[in-house]
Short mmCIF file of C-alpha atoms in Angstrom, two decimals:
data_model
loop_
_atom_site.label_atom_id
_atom_site.label_comp_id
_atom_site.label_asym_id
_atom_site.label_seq_id
_atom_site.Cartn_x
_atom_site.Cartn_y
_atom_site.Cartn_z
CA MET O 1 10.26 -15.30 15.15
CA GLN O 2 12.77 -14.44 18.18
CA THR O 3 13.99 -11.20 18.82
CA PHE O 4 17.58 -10.55 17.59
CA GLU O 5 20.02 -9.36 19.92
CA ASN O 6 23.21 -8.00 18.46
CA ILE O 7 26.05 -10.10 18.26
CA GLY O 8 29.28 -8.76 19.48
CA ILE O 9 32.61 -9.85 21.27
CA THR O 10 32.58 -10.31 24.78
CA GLY O 11 36.30 -11.88 25.63
CA PHE O 12 39.23 -13.54 24.55
CA CYS O 13 39.30 -17.34 24.29
CA GLU O 14 43.23 -17.99 25.97
CA GLU O 15 42.72 -22.00 25.74
CA LYS O 16 41.94 -21.78 22.18
CA SER O 17 44.54 -19.44 21.03
CA HIS O 18 47.44 -21.11 19.10
CA ASN O 19 50.13 -21.01 16.25
CA PRO O 20 48.96 -23.40 13.82
CA ASP O 21 52.18 -23.33 11.60
CA LYS O 22 55.18 -22.54 13.56
CA GLN O 23 57.01 -21.12 10.75
CA PHE O 24 54.88 -18.38 10.60
CA LEU O 25 54.35 -15.66 13.72
CA LEU O 26 50.66 -15.69 13.17
CA PHE O 27 48.31 -17.14 15.44
CA ASN O 28 44.71 -18.10 15.28
CA MET O 29 43.30 -15.63 18.21
CA TYR O 30 40.00 -16.91 19.32
CA LEU O 31 37.63 -14.34 20.51
CA HIS O 32 34.32 -15.20 22.23
CA LEU O 33 30.92 -13.89 20.87
CA SER O 34 27.83 -13.07 22.39
CA ALA O 35 26.21 -15.71 20.56
CA ALA O 36 26.34 -18.09 17.65
CA PRO O 37 25.68 -16.27 15.04
CA PRO O 38 22.79 -17.62 12.02
CA ASN O 39 24.29 -18.44 8.85
CA GLU O 40 22.85 -15.41 6.94
CA TRP O 41 24.52 -13.22 9.67
CA LYS O 42 27.81 -15.26 9.09
CA ASP O 43 27.36 -14.63 5.13
CA PHE O 44 27.20 -10.73 6.07
CA PHE O 45 29.95 -10.65 8.19
CA SER O 46 31.99 -12.34 5.47
CA GLU O 47 30.95 -10.06 2.88
CA SER O 48 32.06 -6.77 4.87
CA ARG O 49 35.54 -8.85 5.48
CA ARG O 50 35.91 -9.16 1.90
CA LEU O 51 37.39 -6.03 0.89
CA PRO O 52 40.54 -4.76 3.11
CA ARG O 53 39.79 -1.37 4.25
CA ALA O 54 43.06 -0.97 6.18
CA GLN O 55 46.87 -1.55 4.86
CA LEU O 56 47.32 -4.42 7.12
CA TRP O 57 44.42 -6.85 6.86
CA ARG O 58 44.13 -10.15 8.48
CA LYS O 59 41.96 -13.09 7.76
CA ALA O 60 38.93 -13.72 10.22
CA TRP O 61 35.99 -16.20 10.42
CA ILE O 62 33.38 -17.56 12.57
CA GLU O 63 33.76 -20.81 14.32
CA GLY O 64 30.64 -21.60 16.40
CA ASP O 65 30.23 -18.91 19.02
CA THR O 66 33.67 -17.60 18.44
CA LEU O 67 35.62 -15.08 16.31
CA VAL O 68 38.85 -16.20 14.90
CA VAL O 69 41.33 -13.64 14.05
CA TYR O 70 44.88 -14.83 12.11
CA CYS O 71 47.32 -12.39 13.41
CA GLN O 72 50.19 -11.77 15.27
CA PRO O 73 49.32 -11.17 19.10
CA GLU O 74 50.36 -7.78 19.22
CA GLU O 75 47.93 -6.81 16.41
CA LEU O 76 44.84 -8.08 18.08
CA GLN O 77 43.80 -4.96 19.90
CA GLN O 78 44.07 -3.30 16.42
CA GLU O 79 42.40 -6.11 14.88
CA ILE O 80 39.29 -6.10 17.39
CA GLU O 81 38.62 -2.39 16.71
CA GLU O 82 38.19 -2.89 12.99
CA LEU O 83 36.04 -6.43 13.56
CA LYS O 84 33.78 -4.13 15.57
CA GLU O 85 32.77 -2.28 12.64
CA ASP O 86 32.19 -5.68 10.49
CA LEU O 87 30.20 -7.06 13.49
CA SER O 88 28.03 -3.57 13.16
CA VAL O 89 27.50 -4.09 9.72
CA ALA O 90 26.64 -7.68 10.05
CA ASN O 91 24.17 -7.01 13.05
CA GLN O 92 22.56 -4.13 10.72
CA GLN O 93 22.51 -6.22 7.44
CA TYR O 94 20.77 -9.17 9.50
CA ARG O 95 17.93 -6.43 11.12
CA GLN O 96 17.34 -5.31 7.82
CA LEU O 97 16.56 -9.10 6.61
CA GLN O 98 14.65 -9.89 9.17
CA ALA O 99 12.26 -6.71 8.72
CA LEU O 100 12.29 -7.53 4.89
CA ARG O 101 11.29 -11.15 5.94
CA ILE O 102 8.30 -10.12 8.62
CA GLN O 103 6.97 -7.46 5.81
CA ARG O 104 6.93 -10.34 3.71
CA ARG O 105 4.94 -12.85 6.00
CA ARG O 106 2.63 -9.85 6.89
CA LEU O 107 1.87 -9.00 3.20
CA GLN O 108 1.23 -12.98 2.37
CA GLU O 109 -1.10 -13.38 5.37
CA GLN O 110 -3.00 -10.11 4.18
CA VAL O 111 -3.44 -11.56 0.77
CA GLU O 112 -4.25 -15.18 2.62
CA GLN O 113 -7.08 -13.26 4.56
CA GLU O 114 -8.46 -11.43 1.59
CA GLU O 115 -8.70 -14.49 -0.23
CA ALA O 116 -10.36 -16.26 2.62
CA CYS O 117 -12.93 -13.47 2.43
CA GLU O 118 -13.53 -13.97 -1.18
CA ARG O 119 -13.95 -17.68 -0.60
CA SER O 120 -16.54 -16.98 2.16
CA LEU O 121 -18.32 -14.54 -0.19
CA ILE O 122 -18.69 -16.61 -2.72
CA ARG O 123 -19.44 -19.71 -0.32
CA GLN O 124 -22.20 -17.27 0.87
CA LEU O 125 -23.39 -16.92 -2.64
CA ALA O 126 -23.39 -20.45 -3.58
CA GLN O 127 -25.67 -20.93 -0.99
CA GLN O 128 -28.23 -18.69 -2.04
CA LEU O 129 -28.52 -19.41 -5.53
CA ARG O 130 -31.34 -21.40 -6.59
CA PHE O 131 -31.57 -23.57 -9.87
#
């Protein structure tokens, strides 16, 4: 299993950012991420965004290696500060998931090794028996 590097915001994507509905003053503001996150990481991020922690709470989601925030341009810096917390939570939870998977794999390998030893003992016994 490859080492997981924390996902973080690395910049603003001017060319993708736009107003999807001209009757509202809200824009889809695209932020570059350090990497395209795995699906489980995306789930952790979405879960951390589920409950509002501030009076003004904007929708945010992942698209490939970008994070999209639906907000007014002047709100973006404040949103970035809040999103950093959500990114941190998703990174931490994903690392915990990886650690559990590693632990489970090691336990499985240990069980398989013990079973192989048992099979070897039984095989040796079977070769020594005389009928």
